[in-house]
Structure formats: C-alpha cells, structure tokens
XYZ file of C-alpha atoms in Angstrom:
492
model
C -29.229 52.746 5.679
C -26.655 52.591 8.470
C -23.379 54.140 7.374
C -21.440 51.622 5.320
C -24.265 49.046 5.501
C -27.459 49.261 3.445
C -29.332 47.275 6.099
C -32.730 47.773 4.447
C -31.632 46.454 1.055
C -31.005 42.775 1.735
C -33.953 41.780 -0.450
C -32.708 44.090 -3.210
C -29.316 42.394 -3.047
C -30.906 38.953 -3.434
C -32.801 40.048 -6.549
C -29.752 41.779 -8.003
C -27.353 38.871 -7.528
C -29.704 36.157 -8.726
C -31.311 38.244 -11.464
C -28.027 39.428 -12.974
C -26.676 35.874 -12.822
C -29.814 34.644 -14.642
C -29.244 37.223 -17.375
C -25.642 36.048 -17.745
C -26.981 32.514 -18.122
C -29.187 33.684 -21.008
C -26.323 35.671 -22.551
C -23.877 32.768 -22.479
C -26.563 30.404 -23.822
C -27.292 32.803 -26.689
C -23.566 33.000 -27.394
C -23.186 29.233 -27.290
C -25.925 28.816 -29.897
C -25.079 31.702 -32.238
C -21.465 32.842 -31.898
C -19.861 30.129 -34.051
C -21.971 30.603 -37.208
C -21.828 34.387 -36.814
C -18.276 34.973 -35.618
C -16.489 31.640 -35.286
C -13.723 30.127 -37.376
C -16.098 29.864 -40.373
C -18.415 32.654 -39.256
C -19.749 35.575 -41.204
C -17.186 37.858 -39.513
C -14.504 35.432 -38.263
C -12.943 36.373 -34.923
C -9.517 34.902 -35.857
C -9.283 37.491 -38.662
C -10.093 40.304 -36.220
C -7.565 39.050 -33.650
C -4.862 38.738 -36.321
C -5.515 42.318 -37.431
C -5.641 43.693 -33.864
C -2.437 41.996 -32.743
C -0.448 43.093 -35.781
C 0.558 46.368 -34.100
C 0.394 47.978 -30.620
C -1.870 50.745 -31.910
C -4.410 48.258 -33.253
C -4.243 46.174 -30.074
C -5.263 49.234 -28.045
C -8.370 49.590 -30.210
C -9.610 46.212 -28.981
C -11.233 45.969 -25.574
C -9.707 43.432 -23.151
C -10.345 39.823 -24.128
C -8.976 36.400 -23.285
C -8.518 35.744 -26.973
C -5.517 38.028 -27.330
C -3.771 35.856 -24.715
C -5.228 32.498 -25.694
C -5.706 31.669 -29.366
C -9.360 31.665 -30.355
C -10.930 28.377 -31.393
C -14.581 27.420 -31.510
C -13.947 24.740 -28.874
C -12.490 27.290 -26.482
C -15.486 29.534 -27.067
C -17.779 26.631 -26.172
C -15.752 25.929 -23.025
C -15.997 29.589 -21.992
C -19.772 29.581 -22.491
C -20.303 26.377 -20.486
C -18.073 27.681 -17.692
C -20.063 30.911 -17.597
C -23.374 29.060 -17.513
C -22.262 26.783 -14.657
C -21.114 29.759 -12.568
C -24.318 31.644 -13.381
C -26.497 28.716 -12.284
C -24.584 28.459 -9.004
C -25.201 32.165 -8.350
C -28.892 31.895 -9.231
C -29.220 29.080 -6.699
C -27.271 31.151 -4.188
C -24.418 28.769 -3.371
C -21.446 31.190 -3.598
C -23.385 33.751 -1.540
C -23.232 31.399 1.461
C -19.439 31.787 1.573
C -17.364 34.881 2.505
C -17.921 37.897 0.227
C -14.801 37.299 -1.825
C -16.317 34.047 -3.165
C -19.340 35.596 -4.970
C -16.999 38.437 -5.947
C -14.715 36.047 -7.821
C -17.714 34.326 -9.420
C -19.197 37.566 -10.734
C -15.802 38.849 -11.881
C -15.372 35.599 -13.818
C -18.739 36.209 -15.518
C -17.840 39.843 -16.149
C -14.470 39.206 -17.751
C -15.664 36.104 -19.594
C -18.492 38.003 -21.236
C -16.323 41.089 -21.791
C -13.947 38.789 -23.676
C -16.836 37.852 -25.961
C -18.285 41.319 -26.521
C -14.812 42.708 -27.230
C -14.527 40.527 -30.343
C -18.253 40.367 -31.155
C -18.102 43.243 -33.650
C -21.478 44.363 -35.018
C -23.287 41.294 -33.648
C -22.443 42.408 -30.100
C -22.802 46.142 -30.650
C -26.023 46.495 -28.661
C -26.375 48.680 -25.587
C -27.591 45.839 -23.397
C -24.314 43.982 -23.931
C -22.298 46.682 -22.148
C -25.141 47.066 -19.635
C -24.794 43.424 -18.647
C -21.014 43.769 -18.432
C -21.281 46.778 -16.113
C -24.027 45.206 -13.984
C -21.968 42.038 -13.545
C -18.974 44.025 -12.315
C -21.103 45.910 -9.772
C -22.779 42.702 -8.576
C -19.353 41.320 -7.660
C -19.256 43.658 -4.659
C -22.719 43.089 -3.173
C -21.309 40.722 -0.563
C -22.557 37.537 1.079
C -25.900 36.437 2.453
C -24.837 36.759 6.100
C -24.207 40.518 5.913
C -26.003 43.600 4.560
C -24.934 44.935 1.177
C -22.517 47.894 1.143
C -24.243 51.262 0.847
C -21.847 52.494 -1.813
C -22.621 49.552 -4.124
C -26.398 49.951 -3.766
C -26.058 53.660 -4.567
C -23.930 52.820 -7.620
C -26.762 50.551 -8.822
C -29.129 53.535 -8.513
C -26.652 55.558 -10.522
C -26.600 52.836 -13.186
C -30.416 52.844 -13.397
C -30.374 56.647 -13.539
C -27.923 56.677 -16.456
C -29.966 54.002 -18.217
C -33.384 55.643 -17.810
C -32.572 59.352 -17.751
C -30.101 58.881 -20.610
C -32.792 57.179 -22.697
C -35.260 59.936 -21.849
C -32.850 62.701 -22.855
C -32.032 60.916 -26.115
C -35.738 60.911 -26.959
C -36.401 64.527 -26.036
C -33.402 65.635 -28.107
C -34.179 63.202 -30.922
C -37.092 62.861 -33.307
C -40.011 65.282 -33.229
C -42.346 62.322 -32.691
C -41.211 62.096 -29.048
C -42.025 65.756 -28.464
C -45.427 65.756 -30.192
C -46.318 62.450 -28.429
C -46.854 60.444 -31.650
C -43.826 58.099 -31.414
C -45.759 55.065 -30.212
C -48.296 55.373 -32.994
C -45.483 53.875 -35.118
C -43.099 52.129 -32.730
C -45.114 48.988 -31.964
C -45.267 48.254 -35.706
C -41.761 49.301 -36.726
C -39.719 48.100 -33.714
C -36.885 45.682 -34.547
C -38.595 42.463 -33.456
C -42.296 42.633 -32.551
C -43.833 40.258 -30.017
C -47.152 38.396 -29.958
C -49.014 41.392 -28.485
C -47.336 44.102 -30.595
C -50.138 44.209 -33.170
C -52.803 44.593 -30.481
C -50.765 47.409 -28.928
C -50.379 49.098 -32.321
C -54.142 49.038 -32.927
C -54.938 50.829 -29.658
C -56.466 54.319 -30.068
C -54.414 57.437 -30.732
C -55.098 58.933 -27.296
C -53.663 55.808 -25.647
C -50.431 56.045 -27.652
C -50.017 59.683 -26.643
C -50.524 58.661 -23.039
C -47.852 55.982 -23.471
C -45.312 58.556 -24.635
C -46.194 60.983 -21.852
C -45.892 58.193 -19.277
C -42.553 57.207 -20.760
C -41.233 60.758 -20.384
C -42.308 60.895 -16.736
C -40.817 57.461 -15.986
C -37.489 58.288 -17.621
C -37.012 61.999 -16.999
C -38.593 62.556 -13.567
C -38.884 59.303 -11.632
C -35.165 58.273 -11.638
C -34.255 61.229 -9.406
C -36.399 59.782 -6.616
C -34.301 56.607 -6.497
C -31.747 58.582 -4.470
C -34.198 59.742 -1.773
C -33.331 56.835 0.620
C -29.835 58.330 0.905
C -31.380 60.930 3.210
C -31.921 58.179 5.802
C -28.214 58.472 6.596
C -28.984 61.826 8.234
C -32.565 61.554 9.493
C -34.160 59.984 12.603
C -35.535 56.455 12.337
C -39.110 57.777 12.533
C -39.012 59.095 8.952
C -36.858 56.362 7.397
C -39.856 54.270 6.358
C -41.336 57.196 4.380
C -38.060 57.886 2.581
C -37.604 54.206 1.762
C -41.166 54.122 0.430
C -40.477 57.018 -1.943
C -37.484 55.194 -3.398
C -39.475 51.967 -3.664
C -42.337 53.720 -5.482
C -39.872 55.192 -7.992
C -38.410 51.733 -8.572
C -41.896 50.231 -8.934
C -42.857 52.795 -11.597
C -39.735 51.938 -13.598
C -40.459 48.214 -13.226
C -44.076 48.606 -14.379
C -43.119 50.610 -17.469
C -40.520 48.000 -18.360
C -43.071 45.198 -17.959
C -45.272 46.960 -20.534
C -42.310 46.946 -22.923
C -41.768 43.240 -22.199
C -45.399 42.557 -23.139
C -45.284 44.537 -26.371
C -41.836 43.814 -27.793
C -38.701 41.670 -27.977
C -35.752 43.726 -26.738
C -33.489 40.842 -25.718
C -32.602 41.299 -22.037
C -32.717 45.130 -22.023
C -36.080 45.383 -20.278
C -35.433 42.451 -17.956
C -32.058 43.904 -16.991
C -33.704 47.248 -16.218
C -36.315 45.479 -14.084
C -33.668 43.592 -12.123
C -31.543 46.708 -11.651
C -34.561 48.769 -10.558
C -35.072 46.374 -7.621
C -31.996 48.050 -6.136
C -34.350 50.883 -5.174
C -36.656 48.710 -3.073
C -35.646 48.985 0.557
C -37.366 46.868 3.203
C -36.917 46.844 6.969
C -35.241 43.468 6.743
C -31.669 42.282 6.866
C -29.213 40.084 8.776
C -28.185 41.048 12.256
C -24.607 42.314 12.586
C -22.174 39.608 13.657
C -19.798 40.067 16.559
C -16.381 41.449 15.800
C -17.474 43.205 12.631
C -16.498 46.724 11.637
C -18.446 49.545 13.308
C -21.310 47.185 14.145
C -22.346 47.374 10.480
C -22.203 43.658 9.868
C -19.551 44.117 7.169
C -15.908 43.020 7.632
C -13.365 45.840 7.642
C -11.519 44.483 4.594
C -14.796 44.444 2.643
C -15.555 48.027 3.630
C -12.147 49.052 2.294
C -12.513 47.090 -0.964
C -16.012 48.380 -1.739
C -15.066 51.949 -0.838
C -12.102 51.866 -3.227
C -14.280 50.342 -5.960
C -16.908 52.997 -5.328
C -14.431 55.852 -5.668
C -12.984 54.326 -8.843
C -16.413 53.923 -10.452
C -17.408 57.468 -9.511
C -14.294 58.712 -11.287
C -14.999 56.517 -14.325
C -18.587 57.847 -14.448
C -17.578 61.479 -14.930
C -17.670 61.318 -18.765
C -21.114 59.657 -18.627
C -22.411 62.409 -16.334
C -21.160 65.092 -18.710
C -22.677 63.207 -21.632
C -26.167 63.302 -20.070
C -26.215 67.078 -20.378
C -24.104 67.428 -23.524
C -25.606 69.103 -26.591
C -24.554 66.139 -28.740
C -25.401 63.321 -26.375
C -23.861 59.965 -27.262
C -25.974 56.829 -27.051
C -24.665 53.469 -25.800
C -21.100 54.708 -25.525
C -18.233 53.341 -23.456
C -15.567 55.759 -22.250
C -12.973 53.210 -21.107
C -11.646 49.817 -22.135
C -13.465 47.976 -19.331
C -16.990 49.117 -20.298
C -17.711 50.633 -16.879
C -19.493 53.941 -16.309
C -21.144 53.795 -19.732
C -23.699 56.047 -21.418
C -26.993 54.439 -22.402
C -30.045 55.286 -24.483
C -32.322 53.895 -27.178
C -34.713 54.952 -29.945
C -33.896 58.638 -30.228
C -35.925 58.502 -33.417
C -38.713 56.144 -34.460
C -39.001 54.865 -38.013
C -42.373 55.590 -39.601
C -42.503 52.555 -41.894
C -41.196 49.031 -41.725
C -38.955 47.849 -44.562
C -38.102 44.145 -44.554
C -35.508 42.387 -46.667
C -36.816 38.953 -47.656
C -34.213 36.408 -48.787
C -35.383 33.995 -51.466
C -33.793 31.005 -53.189
C -34.469 28.699 -56.098
C -33.129 25.410 -57.433
C -34.104 26.284 -61.011
C -31.309 26.847 -63.506
C -32.887 29.953 -65.087
C -33.377 32.672 -62.460
C -35.618 34.727 -64.751
C -38.216 31.937 -64.968
C -37.630 30.431 -61.538
C -39.942 29.406 -58.712
C -38.610 31.464 -55.796
C -39.096 30.341 -52.202
C -38.527 32.363 -49.035
C -36.185 31.636 -46.150
C -37.932 32.344 -42.842
C -36.230 33.844 -39.823
C -37.143 32.965 -36.247
C -38.018 36.422 -35.010
C -38.264 38.947 -37.816
C -41.511 39.231 -39.833
C -41.875 36.985 -42.866
C -44.975 34.887 -43.520
C -48.035 37.134 -43.429
C -50.153 34.850 -41.233
C -47.475 34.134 -38.639
C -47.946 35.780 -35.237
C -44.607 37.061 -33.888
C -43.232 34.952 -31.057
C -41.879 36.014 -27.687
C -38.117 35.417 -27.536
C -36.847 37.985 -25.040
C -34.784 37.842 -22.895
C -33.111 35.504 -25.407
C -31.278 37.487 -28.075
C -31.627 36.644 -31.787
C -28.676 38.618 -33.136
C -29.107 37.737 -36.802
C -32.753 38.838 -36.785
C -31.858 42.132 -35.112
C -29.137 42.874 -37.652
C -31.605 42.156 -40.465
C -33.784 44.993 -39.098
C -30.851 47.408 -39.197
C -29.948 46.647 -42.830
C -32.631 48.862 -44.469
C -31.574 51.756 -42.230
C -28.043 51.785 -43.678
C -26.762 53.208 -46.922
C -25.384 49.921 -48.228
C -25.450 46.223 -47.417
C -22.986 45.177 -44.710
C -20.152 42.738 -45.419
C -21.614 40.141 -43.082
C -24.812 40.029 -45.151
C -22.945 39.222 -48.350
C -21.232 36.337 -46.569
C -24.619 35.251 -45.196
C -25.925 34.900 -48.764
C -22.840 32.853 -49.652
C -23.497 30.545 -46.691
C -27.069 30.026 -47.909
C -25.777 29.096 -51.362
C -23.462 26.601 -49.662
C -26.368 25.273 -47.570
C -24.121 25.721 -44.525
C -25.782 23.759 -41.726
C -24.792 26.007 -38.783
C -26.117 29.032 -40.669
C -29.359 27.284 -41.595
C -29.912 26.310 -37.950
C -30.232 30.011 -37.100
C -33.284 30.212 -39.379
C -36.845 29.112 -38.707
C -37.337 27.467 -42.093
C -35.058 26.367 -44.918
C -37.271 25.877 -48.000
C -34.757 23.436 -49.522
C -34.370 21.074 -46.543
C -30.596 21.325 -46.460
C -29.977 21.155 -50.224
C -28.059 23.852 -52.063
C -30.080 26.427 -53.997
C -28.833 27.418 -57.436
C -29.581 31.091 -56.847
C -30.500 33.451 -54.030
C -31.818 37.000 -54.195
C -33.117 39.685 -51.820
C -36.494 41.354 -52.188
C -37.522 44.467 -50.270
C -41.087 44.976 -49.015
C -42.920 47.471 -46.877
C -44.647 45.617 -44.032
C -47.472 46.899 -41.845
C -49.785 45.298 -39.322
C -53.125 44.178 -40.717
C -56.150 46.126 -39.581
C -58.882 44.305 -37.680
C -60.978 44.146 -40.861
C -58.081 42.722 -42.912
C -57.382 40.147 -40.200
C -61.025 39.034 -40.116
C -61.220 38.784 -43.898
C -57.910 37.053 -44.717
C -56.546 35.857 -41.378
C -53.315 37.804 -41.924
C -51.194 39.496 -39.259
C -49.070 41.442 -41.738
C -49.766 43.164 -45.050
C -46.885 43.870 -47.412
C -46.486 45.922 -50.588
C -43.971 48.073 -52.507
C -42.095 45.014 -53.739
C -38.608 45.737 -55.057
C -35.796 43.329 -56.004
C -32.872 44.685 -54.001
C -30.182 42.099 -54.793
C -30.470 40.396 -58.164
C -29.935 36.623 -58.353
C -26.563 35.421 -57.064
C -25.055 31.977 -57.578
C -21.793 30.377 -56.533
C -19.156 30.999 -59.225
C -21.610 33.014 -61.293
C-alpha cells in the first residue's frame, strides 16, 4: 500500500467489481422471475398495499427504507423494467466496460445497481428479509468507489471491504458462540447438513460423515470466523514498514483471505445459501494483495495514480462509512447481539450473522390437493417445490447462488408459532390454479386445473442411512405424519 493508493490490490479490485456485479445480475434475475407472483400487483403480499399504507402518514413513510416506488407508482411492468436495467448494467460491469472510463462512470453504474436493488428490498417484506440482501446492497455501494482500471484502488475502500468481511465473519462467529449449546460442544454440524433450509446434492453425503469429522468442521468454523478475520488487516502495516517486509505482510493477509474462501467453498458444496457464500468469497478476495498494479500517470495526486478529486470523494465516503459503522462495532461485543440488523435507512454499516442455533430435526410442510368432491375419501396428490425436500427419492439440486425465496420461507414456517399471512394466500392461489404461482413450483399434480380442495400435512424428514438407500433407493425418510391444515376449498 502506498498512502492513498492500494497499489498491490489491483487484482482484488477486478474480482470485487466483476464479482459483485455478477451477484447483482443473479439478484435482479431472481427478482424478475419471482417478485411478481410473490409481491406484485396480484402477489401474496402485494407491494401496492404496502406503499399505500406507508404513504398514508409521515410516520409510516419513515418506517420504509428508501425506494423508487414511493416516488413512482409501482406496477409490475415498472418492476420488470427496473430488473432488466439492473441486469444490463451488471453485465456491462462484469465485462469491464465502465471500468475503462474515468472512475465516476463505474461509480454511477454501481450506485444505480445499489439504489435499484435497495428500492426492491425496501418493499420486499418477508421475502427479502434475508441477511444476504442487505449484504449485497452494502457491497454494491462500496464497489462504487473502487475506481477505474487505469489506476490503483483507494486504500480506504479496500480497508472498508476488509471491515465488511470482518463484520460478516466475526459477527457470525460471535452469534454462534453466544447461541445454541451445540456450537460450544462442537455437535452443531451433526444436525445442520440435514436440517439446513435447502440442502444441496452433497448434503446427505456430508451428513453421513463420521462424528469426529463434524466436530472438526465446527472447530474449523470457529477458527475461520473468530480468529482469522483479524489477520485481514495486517497489510495495513505496510503503510509504515520498509518494502523488504511488505511481501510477508501481504502474504499474511492473503492467507487469511484464502482460509475464509476455502471454508465458504465447503459451504457451497454442502448447501444452498443463495448468494451468501459466493458474496463472502468475492468479498474475501479484497484481502489478496499482489505486487501488481498500474503505473501512476503523470499529473496525478501525490504520485499515487489517483486523481485528487477521487481522493477527496473516497476519503469523505470512508469517513462517513466509519461513522455509520459505529453501531455495528458496538453490536459485535454487545451482550444481546443483533443478527442481520441495519442501523440506518440506507442499509450501510450493517450487522451480520447466521445460524446462532441449529434445529435438531427437520419438519416439512407438504401441500396436497385433490379434485375429488369429498375430501374425507379423496385421492390426495402432492405439490412439489423446486428446492425444498418433497419426493423421497429426489436428490436435492444445486440452485445457489440463485435464490428460491418461496422455498426458503417454507422452511421457516414450522419454526414460527402460527402460519404467516402469505401462506394462506399461497393456498388460495393454488385453489385458483394461478399460473404465475404454479410456475414457482417444480410440479403441479393437476397440470394447471383447479383442485377442489387443498390441505397441509406435516412430516418429520431425515436423510436415509446408507442401508436404507441401498434397500429402497430413497434419499429421505419421513414419519410423524400430522394434518396441519384441514381441507380448504374456495367458498367453502
């Protein structure tokens, strides 16, 4: 590092800009495909109703995070236009076209992605209540100030990326240590691979690994989240040391980043956590410093290769984000640590964390329908979801970094005390054979025709043992059947 210029982090900047833009592409694509049936004009939780409520008084308006849709009336067509605009800008950034221009050009592109997606998450209600939504928003804002390809990235912005990774990893580690006993006695991952929200194709194999391996997983997780993130900041010392030791200090930071990346890749292999793990991997590349970077151009500020106006802008942004991060810093060491919390309307300087406790058994709600007139003597058939467990022989698919919001919310339902309002409307949409709703499912047993009745049955699911898989070819075994919602019909 050379004062204002992080001259050794040109490669990190390339990964950050292109990787974050790629994640925005996935996020806008997911929104394009799912937002309208979930939250559109005829969605399960219609955005126009939320906007009407929020704009009915100044106090309610302040409860809503900034969004375009308080200035421009929401329609499904405008949502589609916003998504396509976001995807086009994201593709341009992945290719690297705006980065060839002066630094204010990629800045405007990333700020457009940031505010466009913030406008969506602000009205997304429970379907956009995941920690990785605000993580992507914050990462997009930071990426706006990484600069252009012909100059090194600003030191302050690279350090703020380290701070983001630190909050993400150390915050998650502290949540676990303070959370369920299973994280302290090293048994959490004896359950997690089986009970996680949306297992992947290798989750069963991971679950069947021996007990000692699962304990090692938890111990490795604690080291990666509670110890390693501190070493990301070691390259800062190069600002004060002779060049002869810079390579060693950069290597320490790079090793810390590599450990975080490797642990996240294991989570990618064994689960489906939308873009959470991929975002962490991309952000962790901010810690990889290489002795490579563009030569300073003539006439630039302090021979750093960065224009004076850009030094001023990034310094002001840095100071502002440090101030906004104060509540998150306090939260890391608070007795009642908050998880995935935003402390300001712009979702910057957030607190992160996940899985403070691990569920010990998997409860699945299976939705069934029938065309028979008498529900007590009916032939019931199951609706199948794309990601959540259903058919016992079906191997879970890999969807991440794509986000299946409906499937994730189905996992949360058994953890609550009552069924959410959106789920009741979901059952109504199935009775109506609503085509946009049915397109979110893997299989409609009635091929687009209306069922006469629907009901919800609760089961306990567990992964089949190796012997059970050899004998019956099943991936899942289910028992403890219980009719949760008795038959419902339209007008009945």
